Amino acid sequence: DTAVSQTPKYLVTQMGNDKSIKCEQNLGHDTMYWYKQDSKKFLKIMFSYNNKELIINETVPNRFSPKSPDKAHLNLHINSLELGDSAVYFCASSQQGLPNYEQYFGPGTRLTVT
Amino acid sequence: GNSVTQMEGPVTLSEEAFLTINCTYTATGYPSLFWYVQYPGEGLQLLLKATKADDKGSNKGFEATYRKETTSFHLEKGSVQVSDSAVYFCALSIKAAGNKLTFGGGTRVLVKP
């Protein structure tokens, strides 16, 4: 009964390939996020969706395209992978509108581009 | 823009020592403040939070008080255990900014027996 799950946990691929990371939450939340954690542990927001609508899009290359088929899922597709894309990607979810909302994080997907 | 600054680590302590991790923030508006913890090989877990000035968040022996006058949210624990070894992240969010979390750089804490 994992709250926020991501697949795969590890992803090793070569430069130029296209890959996807999937995220699912069973908390009934209406908002989902993607964060990127670099090798120095620095965390930065990439995208956020609320009820399948994109509400946050930070300065992320166009090669990254999030897709939310429903409010319980937020996938991240990456085209033409580059070495600099190597990082741990975390999905998170929360419920907007609650006074003291909390973001729940998935276990992360470690992407290694060779 | 919004930003969070926290002390760089690593912080190495002996068991039962007192831990303080400093965190200061810059924000437009009235942020909510959080401390998240990341244990080795795991995702982030919320440790504690405070949503308005002078609120004190506490959990698992950790405490942090929202100080608006000094724009700070320092994390403290009176007696650390080996199991507290982790990376600690201070973060803020503002509703007007879509409630995205803005994180500090993280502080690695290593507690030795």
PDB file of C-alpha atoms in Angstrom, chain B residues 11-70:
ATOM      1  CA  VAL B  11      28.061  17.581  10.453  1.00  0.00           C
ATOM      2  CA  THR B  12      29.672  14.796  12.458  1.00  0.00           C
ATOM      3  CA  LEU B  13      28.503  14.195  16.008  1.00  0.00           C
ATOM      4  CA  SER B  14      28.780  11.625  18.718  1.00  0.00           C
ATOM      5  CA  GLU B  15      25.696   9.853  19.964  1.00  0.00           C
ATOM      6  CA  GLU B  16      23.713  11.859  22.550  1.00  0.00           C
ATOM      7  CA  ALA B  17      25.238  15.146  21.355  1.00  0.00           C
ATOM      8  CA  PHE B  18      23.147  18.243  20.666  1.00  0.00           C
ATOM      9  CA  LEU B  19      22.373  18.958  17.035  1.00  0.00           C
ATOM     10  CA  THR B  20      21.610  22.315  15.457  1.00  0.00           C
ATOM     11  CA  ILE B  21      21.210  22.911  11.736  1.00  0.00           C
ATOM     12  CA  ASN B  22      20.753  26.533  10.774  1.00  0.00           C
ATOM     13  CA  CYS B  23      18.258  27.540   8.112  1.00  0.00           C
ATOM     14  CA  THR B  24      17.354  31.011   6.879  1.00  0.00           C
ATOM     15  CA  TYR B  25      15.012  31.970   4.102  1.00  0.00           C
ATOM     16  CA  THR B  26      14.069  34.761   1.740  1.00  0.00           C
ATOM     17  CA  ALA B  27      10.503  34.872   0.536  1.00  0.00           C
ATOM     18  CA  THR B  28       7.921  37.174  -0.951  1.00  0.00           C
ATOM     19  CA  GLY B  29       4.730  36.632   0.959  1.00  0.00           C
ATOM     20  CA  TYR B  30       4.130  34.367   3.904  1.00  0.00           C
ATOM     21  CA  PRO B  31       5.771  30.998   3.504  1.00  0.00           C
ATOM     22  CA  SER B  32       5.151  27.731   5.235  1.00  0.00           C
ATOM     23  CA  LEU B  33       8.402  26.175   6.442  1.00  0.00           C
ATOM     24  CA  PHE B  34       9.437  22.544   6.492  1.00  0.00           C
ATOM     25  CA  TRP B  35      12.226  20.217   7.424  1.00  0.00           C
ATOM     26  CA  TYR B  36      12.509  17.064   5.342  1.00  0.00           C
ATOM     27  CA  VAL B  37      14.852  14.155   6.051  1.00  0.00           C
ATOM     28  CA  GLN B  38      16.385  11.774   3.538  1.00  0.00           C
ATOM     29  CA  TYR B  39      17.804   8.545   4.928  1.00  0.00           C
ATOM     30  CA  PRO B  40      20.430   6.760   2.828  1.00  0.00           C
ATOM     31  CA  GLY B  41      18.948   5.336  -0.353  1.00  0.00           C
ATOM     32  CA  GLU B  42      15.453   6.576   0.407  1.00  0.00           C
ATOM     33  CA  GLY B  43      13.104   9.362  -0.614  1.00  0.00           C
ATOM     34  CA  LEU B  44      12.244  12.420   1.403  1.00  0.00           C
ATOM     35  CA  GLN B  45      10.091  12.297   4.491  1.00  0.00           C
ATOM     36  CA  LEU B  46       8.530  15.274   6.174  1.00  0.00           C
ATOM     37  CA  LEU B  47      10.107  15.686   9.590  1.00  0.00           C
ATOM     38  CA  LEU B  48       8.239  18.747  10.829  1.00  0.00           C
ATOM     39  CA  LYS B  49       6.583  21.919   9.647  1.00  0.00           C
ATOM     40  CA  ALA B  50       5.367  25.352  10.746  1.00  0.00           C
ATOM     41  CA  THR B  51       2.900  27.485   8.859  1.00  0.00           C
ATOM     42  CA  LYS B  52       3.018  30.837  10.626  1.00  0.00           C
ATOM     43  CA  ALA B  53       5.321  32.995  12.701  1.00  0.00           C
ATOM     44  CA  ASP B  54       6.198  31.696  16.174  1.00  0.00           C
ATOM     45  CA  ASP B  55       4.819  28.236  15.411  1.00  0.00           C
ATOM     46  CA  LYS B  56       7.003  25.402  16.656  1.00  0.00           C
ATOM     47  CA  GLY B  57       7.140  22.185  14.691  1.00  0.00           C
ATOM     48  CA  SER B  58       8.263  19.048  16.489  1.00  0.00           C
ATOM     49  CA  ASN B  59       8.639  15.365  15.738  1.00  0.00           C
ATOM     50  CA  LYS B  60      10.879  12.486  16.873  1.00  0.00           C
ATOM     51  CA  GLY B  61      12.689  14.760  19.323  1.00  0.00           C
ATOM     52  CA  PHE B  62      13.433  17.382  16.657  1.00  0.00           C
ATOM     53  CA  GLU B  63      12.153  20.946  16.987  1.00  0.00           C
ATOM     54  CA  ALA B  64      12.176  24.099  14.880  1.00  0.00           C
ATOM     55  CA  THR B  65      10.553  27.465  15.510  1.00  0.00           C
ATOM     56  CA  TYR B  66       9.353  29.797  12.747  1.00  0.00           C
ATOM     57  CA  ARG B  67      11.129  33.102  13.453  1.00  0.00           C
ATOM     58  CA  LYS B  68       9.818  35.797  11.170  1.00  0.00           C
ATOM     59  CA  GLU B  69      12.000  38.528  12.662  1.00  0.00           C
ATOM     60  CA  THR B  70      15.184  36.638  11.783  1.00  0.00           C
TER      61      THR B  70
END
